[in-house]
Structure formats: structure tokens, C-alpha cells
Amino acid sequence: MNRPERVFIGLGSNLTEPAEQLRQALGSLRRLPGCAWVGVSGLYASDSLLPGQSRYSNAVAALDTTLPPLTLLDALQAIENDQGRVRAERWGARTLDLDIILFGDRVLDEPRLRVPHYHLHARPFVLYPLAELVSEGFILADGRSLQALLHACPFEGLERQGELA
Ligand code: ROI
């Protein structure tokens, strides 16, 4: 049995009752084989980074997993597909987006998976919920400090809408 590793998963939705999509996805994450539930951030709303898209709901969940990274990625993509995600265009509107943000102390640069997540530093809707789930002074696997990333990425435009669980 592998040693469990803590993973952080970013959840996002901007279609078909986004907050409900996140709640449903959390139910699926809690039931994932090989994973133990750790917790979830509050629910956040913000405008899309792309013009012309409706507002997003976002959150970050933490799990301890013994699954290998690509097995977890497959499981997350199955949850996205179950919730009706259609991969029509890159960056397109979506019923559900599940991104592996951090995977233990690993730094991965593979065609299907880069962790820490490539756009983490530019996404307040990931950084601020993540900060709810880690202790102060948290350092990412690539050596960056979460505090420094938060400082460089203002909270501006984010709306915390209460608890998801
Ligand atoms: N904007 C917000 N606010 N939240 C997201 O999850 C999100 N996801 C995306 C793009 C289109 C970049 N914008 C987003 O993929």
C-alpha cells in the first residue's frame, strides 16, 4: 500500500446552477476509492477570466489519496463527464471543472498533468480557497510560498458566499 499523499483539487463551474454542480461533485469526491476526505473550502464566486462568460463558482477540496496521479486524474475526468461536461473548446464554459492543484510534494510536468497547477499563481479563486485548507507558512512542492502568491494575486473580485460543507 502506498503512503497517502495530500491532494488539493480545484472545483469550478459556470453552467447549470454552478454551486449545485460543486456540491454534487463533492459527493463524488467523498466516495472516491483510494481517497480519504480531508475537507473543503468555502464557496467563492467571481467573474470569468475570459470576457463574455457567465460567473463562476469555485472551491478547493483536500483529499488524502493512495492513487497514482494519473489514476486520480482519470477518476476526476469521469466525474466531470458524469456531470455532463462537454469538451467543446479549450477554456470554454463548463458544467464542471476538476483540476489537480497540488499532489503531495510532487512536481510533475507530464503531457496530461502539471502540478503544482500551471496557472495557480494567477487564479485568486484557487489561491484563496486553498489558503483555507493549509497552515500558515505553507510552501508548495516547487518551493514557492503560498503567502507570496496570495500577496501577488489580490482578492479583488472574489466573493466568498459561505460554506459548502
Ligand atoms: N474564471 C473563474 N472565475 N473561475 C474559473 O474556474 C475559471 N476557469 C476557467 C477560465 C475560463 C480561465 N476562467 C475562470 O477555465
Coordinates of N, CA and C and ligand atoms in Angstrom, one line a residue:
M1 N 0.9 -1.2 0.0 CA 0.0 0.0 0.0 C 0.9 1.2 0.0
N2 N 0.6 2.1 -0.9 CA 1.4 3.4 -1.0 C 1.1 4.3 0.2
R3 N 2.0 5.1 0.6 CA 1.8 6.1 1.6 C 0.8 7.1 1.1
P4 N -0.2 7.5 1.9 CA -1.2 8.5 1.4 C -0.5 9.9 1.2
E5 N -1.0 10.5 0.1 CA -0.5 11.9 -0.2 C -1.6 12.9 -0.2
R6 N -1.4 14.0 0.3 CA -2.5 15.0 0.3 C -2.6 15.7 -1.0
V7 N -3.8 15.7 -1.6 CA -4.0 16.4 -2.9 C -5.1 17.5 -2.7
F8 N -4.9 18.5 -3.4 CA -5.8 19.6 -3.4 C -6.4 19.7 -4.8
I9 N -7.8 19.8 -4.9 CA -8.5 19.7 -6.1 C -9.3 21.0 -6.3
G10 N -9.1 21.7 -7.3 CA -9.9 22.9 -7.6 C -11.1 22.5 -8.3
L11 N -12.3 23.1 -7.9 CA -13.6 22.8 -8.5 C -14.1 24.1 -9.1
G12 N -14.6 24.1 -10.3 CA -15.2 25.3 -10.9 C -16.3 24.9 -11.8
S13 N -17.3 25.8 -11.9 CA -18.5 25.6 -12.7 C -19.1 27.0 -13.1
N14 N -19.5 27.1 -14.3 CA -20.3 28.3 -14.6 C -21.5 28.1 -15.5
L15 N -22.0 26.8 -15.3 CA -23.2 26.5 -16.1 C -24.2 25.7 -15.2
T16 N -25.5 25.8 -15.4 CA -26.5 24.9 -14.8 C -26.3 24.8 -13.3
E17 N -26.6 26.0 -12.7 CA -26.6 26.0 -11.2 C -25.2 25.6 -10.7
P18 N -24.2 26.5 -10.9 CA -22.8 26.2 -10.6 C -22.6 25.7 -9.1
A19 N -23.2 26.3 -8.1 CA -23.0 25.9 -6.7 C -23.5 24.5 -6.5
E20 N -24.6 24.1 -7.2 CA -25.1 22.8 -7.1 C -24.2 21.8 -7.7
Q21 N -23.6 22.2 -8.9 CA -22.6 21.3 -9.5 C -21.5 21.0 -8.6
L22 N -21.0 22.0 -7.9 CA -19.9 21.8 -6.9 C -20.3 20.9 -5.8
R23 N -21.5 21.1 -5.3 CA -22.0 20.2 -4.2 C -22.1 18.7 -4.6
Q24 N -22.6 18.6 -5.8 CA -22.7 17.2 -6.4 C -21.3 16.6 -6.6
A25 N -20.4 17.4 -7.1 CA -19.0 16.9 -7.3 C -18.4 16.5 -6.0
L26 N -18.6 17.3 -4.9 CA -18.1 17.0 -3.6 C -18.5 15.6 -3.1
G27 N -19.8 15.3 -3.4 CA -20.4 14.0 -3.0 C -19.6 12.9 -3.7
S28 N -19.3 13.1 -5.0 CA -18.5 12.1 -5.7 C -17.1 12.0 -5.2
L29 N -16.5 13.1 -4.9 CA -15.1 13.1 -4.3 C -15.0 12.4 -3.0
R30 N -16.1 12.5 -2.2 CA -16.1 11.8 -0.9 C -16.1 10.3 -1.1
R31 N -16.7 9.9 -2.2 CA -16.9 8.4 -2.4 C -15.7 7.8 -3.2
L32 N -14.7 8.6 -3.6 CA -13.7 8.1 -4.5 C -12.9 7.0 -3.8
P33 N -12.8 5.8 -4.5 CA -12.0 4.7 -3.9 C -10.5 5.2 -3.8
G34 N -9.8 4.7 -2.8 CA -8.4 5.1 -2.6 C -8.2 6.5 -2.1
C35 N -9.3 7.2 -1.7 CA -9.2 8.5 -1.2 C -9.9 8.7 0.1
A36 N -9.3 9.5 1.0 CA -9.9 9.8 2.3 C -10.2 11.3 2.3
W37 N -11.4 11.6 2.7 CA -11.9 13.0 2.7 C -11.1 13.8 3.8
V38 N -10.6 15.0 3.4 CA -10.0 15.9 4.4 C -10.8 17.1 4.7
G39 N -11.3 17.8 3.6 CA -12.1 19.0 3.9 C -12.3 19.8 2.6
V40 N -13.1 20.8 2.7 CA -13.4 21.7 1.6 C -13.4 23.2 2.0
S41 N -13.0 24.0 1.2 CA -13.0 25.5 1.4 C -14.4 26.0 1.4
G42 N -14.6 27.3 1.6 CA -15.9 27.9 1.4 C -16.2 28.0 -0.1
L43 N -17.4 28.5 -0.4 CA -17.8 28.6 -1.8 C -17.5 30.1 -2.2
Y44 N -16.8 30.2 -3.4 CA -16.5 31.5 -3.9 C -17.1 31.8 -5.3
A45 N -17.5 33.0 -5.6 CA -18.0 33.4 -6.9 C -17.1 34.5 -7.4
S46 N -16.9 34.5 -8.7 CA -16.1 35.5 -9.4 C -16.4 35.5 -10.9
D47 N -16.1 36.7 -11.5 CA -16.3 36.8 -12.9 C -15.3 35.9 -13.6
S48 N -15.6 35.4 -14.8 CA -14.7 34.6 -15.6 C -13.5 35.4 -16.0
L49 N -12.3 34.8 -16.1 CA -11.1 35.4 -16.6 C -11.3 35.8 -18.1
L50 N -12.2 35.1 -18.7 CA -12.5 35.4 -20.1 C -13.8 36.2 -20.3
P51 N -13.7 37.3 -21.1 CA -14.9 38.1 -21.3 C -16.0 37.3 -21.9
G52 N -17.3 37.7 -21.6 CA -18.4 37.1 -22.2 C -18.9 35.8 -21.6
Q53 N -18.2 35.3 -20.6 CA -18.7 34.1 -20.0 C -19.4 34.4 -18.7
S54 N -20.4 33.6 -18.3 CA -21.1 33.8 -17.0 C -20.2 33.6 -15.8
R55 N -20.6 34.1 -14.6 CA -19.8 34.0 -13.5 C -19.6 32.5 -13.0
Y56 N -18.4 32.3 -12.4 CA -18.0 31.0 -11.9 C -18.3 30.9 -10.4
S57 N -18.6 29.6 -10.0 CA -18.5 29.2 -8.6 C -17.2 28.4 -8.5
N58 N -16.4 28.6 -7.5 CA -15.2 27.8 -7.3 C -15.0 27.4 -5.8
A59 N -14.3 26.4 -5.6 CA -13.9 25.9 -4.3 C -12.7 25.0 -4.4
V60 N -12.0 24.7 -3.3 CA -10.9 23.8 -3.3 C -11.2 22.7 -2.3
A61 N -11.0 21.4 -2.6 CA -11.2 20.3 -1.7 C -9.8 19.6 -1.5
A62 N -9.7 19.1 -0.3 CA -8.5 18.3 0.1 C -8.8 16.9 0.3
L63 N -8.0 16.0 -0.2 CA -8.2 14.5 0.0 C -6.8 13.9 0.3
D64 N -6.8 12.8 1.0 CA -5.6 12.0 1.1 C -5.8 10.8 0.3
T65 N -4.8 10.6 -0.7 CA -5.0 9.5 -1.6 C -3.8 8.6 -1.7
T66 N -4.1 7.3 -2.0 CA -3.0 6.4 -2.3 C -3.0 6.1 -3.9
L67 N -3.9 6.8 -4.6 CA -3.9 6.6 -6.1 C -2.7 7.3 -6.7
P68 N -2.2 6.7 -7.8 CA -1.2 7.4 -8.6 C -1.8 8.7 -9.2
P69 N -1.1 9.7 -9.5 CA -1.6 10.9 -10.1 C -2.5 10.8 -11.3
L70 N -2.1 10.0 -12.2 CA -2.9 9.8 -13.5 C -4.1 9.0 -13.2
T71 N -4.1 8.1 -12.3 CA -5.3 7.4 -11.9 C -6.4 8.3 -11.3
L72 N -5.9 9.2 -10.4 CA -6.8 10.2 -9.8 C -7.3 11.1 -10.9
L73 N -6.4 11.5 -11.8 CA -6.9 12.4 -12.9 C -8.0 11.7 -13.7
D74 N -7.8 10.4 -14.0 CA -8.9 9.7 -14.8 C -10.2 9.7 -14.0
A75 N -10.1 9.5 -12.7 CA -11.3 9.5 -11.8 C -12.0 10.8 -11.8
L76 N -11.2 11.9 -11.8 CA -11.8 13.3 -11.8 C -12.4 13.6 -13.1
Q77 N -11.8 13.1 -14.2 CA -12.4 13.3 -15.5 C -13.7 12.5 -15.7
A78 N -13.8 11.4 -15.1 CA -15.0 10.6 -15.1 C -16.1 11.3 -14.4
I79 N -15.8 12.0 -13.3 CA -16.8 12.8 -12.5 C -17.3 14.0 -13.4
E80 N -16.3 14.6 -14.0 CA -16.7 15.7 -14.9 C -17.6 15.2 -16.0
N81 N -17.3 14.1 -16.6 CA -18.1 13.6 -17.7 C -19.5 13.2 -17.2
D82 N -19.6 12.6 -16.0 CA -20.9 12.2 -15.4 C -21.7 13.5 -15.2
Q83 N -21.1 14.6 -14.9 CA -21.9 15.8 -14.7 C -22.1 16.6 -16.0
G84 N -21.9 15.9 -17.1 CA -22.4 16.5 -18.3 C -21.4 17.4 -19.0
R85 N -20.1 17.3 -18.6 CA -19.1 18.2 -19.3 C -18.9 17.8 -20.7
V86 N -19.0 18.8 -21.6 CA -18.7 18.6 -23.0 C -17.5 19.4 -23.3
R87 N -16.5 18.7 -23.8 CA -15.2 19.4 -24.0 C -15.2 19.9 -25.4
A88 N -16.0 21.0 -25.6 CA -16.2 21.6 -26.9 C -15.0 22.4 -27.3
E89 N -14.5 23.3 -26.4 CA -13.4 24.2 -26.7 C -12.6 24.4 -25.5
R90 N -11.3 24.6 -25.7 CA -10.4 24.8 -24.5 C -10.8 26.2 -23.9
W91 N -10.9 26.2 -22.6 CA -11.3 27.4 -21.8 C -12.8 27.7 -22.0
G92 N -13.5 26.8 -22.6 CA -15.0 27.1 -22.8 C -15.7 27.0 -21.5
A93 N -17.0 27.5 -21.5 CA -17.9 27.4 -20.4 C -18.0 25.9 -20.0
R94 N -18.2 25.6 -18.7 CA -18.3 24.2 -18.3 C -19.2 24.0 -17.1
T95 N -19.9 22.8 -17.2 CA -20.7 22.4 -16.0 C -19.8 22.1 -14.8
L96 N -18.6 21.5 -15.1 CA -17.8 21.1 -14.0 C -16.3 21.0 -14.5
D97 N -15.4 21.6 -13.7 CA -14.0 21.5 -14.0 C -13.4 21.1 -12.7
L98 N -12.6 20.0 -12.7 CA -11.9 19.5 -11.5 C -10.4 19.4 -11.9
D99 N -9.6 20.3 -11.2 CA -8.2 20.3 -11.5 C -7.4 19.9 -10.3
I100 N -6.4 19.1 -10.6 CA -5.4 18.7 -9.5 C -4.5 19.9 -9.4
I101 N -4.6 20.6 -8.2 CA -3.8 21.8 -7.9 C -2.4 21.4 -7.4
L102 N -2.4 20.6 -6.3 CA -1.2 20.1 -5.7 C -1.4 18.6 -5.4
F103 N -0.3 17.9 -5.6 CA -0.3 16.4 -5.3 C 0.9 16.1 -4.4
G104 N 0.6 16.1 -3.1 CA 1.7 15.8 -2.1 C 2.9 16.8 -2.4
D105 N 4.1 16.2 -2.3 CA 5.3 17.0 -2.5 C 5.8 16.8 -3.9
R106 N 4.9 16.4 -4.8 CA 5.4 16.1 -6.2 C 5.4 17.4 -7.1
V107 N 6.4 17.4 -8.0 CA 6.4 18.4 -9.1 C 6.3 17.5 -10.3
L108 N 5.2 17.6 -11.1 CA 5.0 16.8 -12.3 C 4.9 17.7 -13.5
D109 N 5.5 17.3 -14.6 CA 5.4 18.0 -15.8 C 5.2 17.0 -16.9
E110 N 4.0 16.5 -17.0 CA 3.6 15.5 -17.9 C 2.6 16.0 -18.9
P111 N 2.5 15.4 -20.1 CA 1.5 16.0 -21.1 C 0.1 16.1 -20.5
R112 N -0.3 15.2 -19.7 CA -1.7 15.3 -19.1 C -1.8 16.0 -17.8
L113 N -0.7 16.2 -17.2 CA -0.7 16.7 -15.8 C 0.5 17.5 -15.4
R114 N 0.3 18.8 -15.0 CA 1.4 19.5 -14.4 C 0.9 19.9 -13.0
V115 N 1.7 19.6 -12.0 CA 1.5 20.1 -10.7 C 2.8 20.6 -10.1
P116 N 2.8 21.6 -9.3 CA 1.6 22.5 -9.0 C 1.0 23.0 -10.3
H117 N -0.4 23.2 -10.2 CA -1.1 23.6 -11.4 C -0.5 24.9 -12.0
Y118 N -0.4 24.8 -13.3 CA 0.3 25.8 -14.1 C -0.2 27.2 -13.9
H119 N -1.5 27.4 -13.7 CA -2.0 28.8 -13.6 C -2.3 29.2 -12.2
L120 N -1.9 28.4 -11.3 CA -2.2 28.7 -9.9 C -1.9 30.1 -9.4
H121 N -0.8 30.6 -9.8 CA -0.3 32.0 -9.3 C -1.3 33.1 -9.8
A122 N -2.0 32.8 -10.9 CA -2.9 33.9 -11.5 C -4.3 33.7 -11.2
R123 N -4.7 32.8 -10.3 CA -6.1 32.5 -10.0 C -6.5 32.7 -8.6
P124 N -6.9 33.9 -8.3 CA -7.4 34.1 -6.9 C -8.4 33.1 -6.4
F125 N -9.3 32.6 -7.4 CA -10.3 31.7 -7.0 C -9.8 30.3 -6.7
V126 N -8.5 30.1 -6.8 CA -7.9 28.9 -6.4 C -7.0 29.2 -5.1
L127 N -6.2 30.3 -5.2 CA -5.3 30.5 -4.1 C -6.0 30.8 -2.8
Y128 N -7.1 31.6 -2.8 CA -7.7 32.0 -1.5 C -8.5 30.8 -0.9
P129 N -9.2 30.0 -1.6 CA -9.8 28.8 -1.0 C -8.7 27.8 -0.6
L130 N -7.6 27.7 -1.3 CA -6.5 26.8 -0.9 C -6.0 27.2 0.5
A131 N -5.9 28.5 0.6 CA -5.3 29.0 1.9 C -6.2 28.7 3.1
E132 N -7.4 28.4 2.9 CA -8.3 28.0 4.0 C -8.0 26.6 4.5
L133 N -7.3 25.8 3.7 CA -7.1 24.4 4.0 C -5.7 24.0 4.4
V134 N -4.8 25.0 4.4 CA -3.4 24.7 4.8 C -3.0 25.6 6.0
S135 N -1.9 25.2 6.6 CA -1.5 26.1 7.7 C -0.6 27.2 7.2
E136 N -0.5 28.2 8.1 CA 0.2 29.4 7.7 C 1.7 29.1 7.4
G137 N 2.2 29.7 6.4 CA 3.6 29.4 6.1 C 3.7 28.3 5.1
F138 N 2.6 27.9 4.5 CA 2.6 26.7 3.6 C 3.5 27.0 2.4
I139 N 4.4 26.0 2.1 CA 5.3 26.1 1.0 C 4.9 25.0 -0.1
L140 N 4.7 25.4 -1.3 CA 4.4 24.5 -2.4 C 5.6 23.6 -2.7
A141 N 5.2 22.4 -3.4 CA 6.3 21.4 -3.7 C 7.4 22.1 -4.5
D142 N 7.1 23.1 -5.3 CA 8.2 23.7 -6.1 C 8.9 24.8 -5.3
G143 N 8.6 25.0 -4.0 CA 9.4 25.9 -3.2 C 8.7 27.3 -3.1
R144 N 7.7 27.6 -3.8 CA 7.0 28.9 -3.7 C 6.2 28.9 -2.4
S145 N 6.1 30.1 -1.8 CA 5.3 30.2 -0.6 C 3.9 30.7 -1.0
L146 N 2.9 30.1 -0.4 CA 1.5 30.4 -0.7 C 1.3 31.9 -0.3
Q147 N 1.9 32.3 0.8 CA 1.7 33.7 1.2 C 2.2 34.7 0.1
A148 N 3.3 34.4 -0.5 CA 3.9 35.3 -1.5 C 2.9 35.3 -2.7
L149 N 2.4 34.1 -3.1 CA 1.5 34.0 -4.2 C 0.2 34.8 -3.9
L150 N -0.3 34.7 -2.7 CA -1.5 35.5 -2.3 C -1.2 37.0 -2.4
H151 N -0.1 37.4 -2.0 CA 0.3 38.8 -2.0 C 0.3 39.4 -3.4
A152 N 0.7 38.5 -4.3 CA 0.9 38.9 -5.7 C -0.5 38.8 -6.5
C153 N -1.5 38.3 -5.9 CA -2.8 38.0 -6.6 C -3.9 38.5 -5.7
P154 N -4.3 39.7 -5.8 CA -5.3 40.3 -4.9 C -6.6 39.6 -4.9
F155 N -7.3 39.7 -3.8 CA -8.6 39.0 -3.5 C -9.7 39.7 -4.4
E156 N -9.4 40.9 -4.8 CA -10.3 41.7 -5.7 C -11.2 40.9 -6.6
G157 N -12.5 41.1 -6.5 CA -13.4 40.5 -7.5 C -13.9 39.1 -7.0
L158 N -13.3 38.6 -5.9 CA -13.8 37.3 -5.4 C -14.9 37.6 -4.4
E159 N -15.9 36.8 -4.3 CA -16.9 36.9 -3.4 C -17.1 35.6 -2.6
R160 N -16.8 35.6 -1.3 CA -17.0 34.4 -0.5 C -18.5 34.2 -0.1
Q161 N -19.1 33.2 -0.5 CA -20.5 33.0 -0.4 C -21.0 32.1 0.7
G162 N -20.1 31.7 1.6 CA -20.5 30.8 2.7 C -19.8 29.5 2.6
E163 N -20.4 28.5 3.3 CA -19.8 27.2 3.5 C -20.4 26.2 2.5
L164 N -19.6 25.3 2.0 CA -20.1 24.2 1.2 C -20.4 22.9 2.0
A165 N -19.7 22.8 3.1 CA -19.9 21.6 3.9 C -19.6 21.9 5.4
Ligands
ROI1 N1 -12.8 32.2 -14.2 C1 -13.2 31.9 -12.9 N2 -13.6 33.0 -12.2 N3 -13.2 30.7 -12.4 C2 -12.8 29.6 -13.1 O1 -12.9 28.4 -12.6 C3 -12.4 29.8 -14.4 N4 -12.0 28.8 -15.2 C4 -11.5 28.9 -16.5 C5 -11.4 30.3 -17.1 C6 -12.2 30.3 -18.4 C7 -9.9 30.5 -17.3 N5 -11.9 31.4 -16.2 C8 -12.3 31.1 -14.9 O2 -11.1 27.9 -17.2

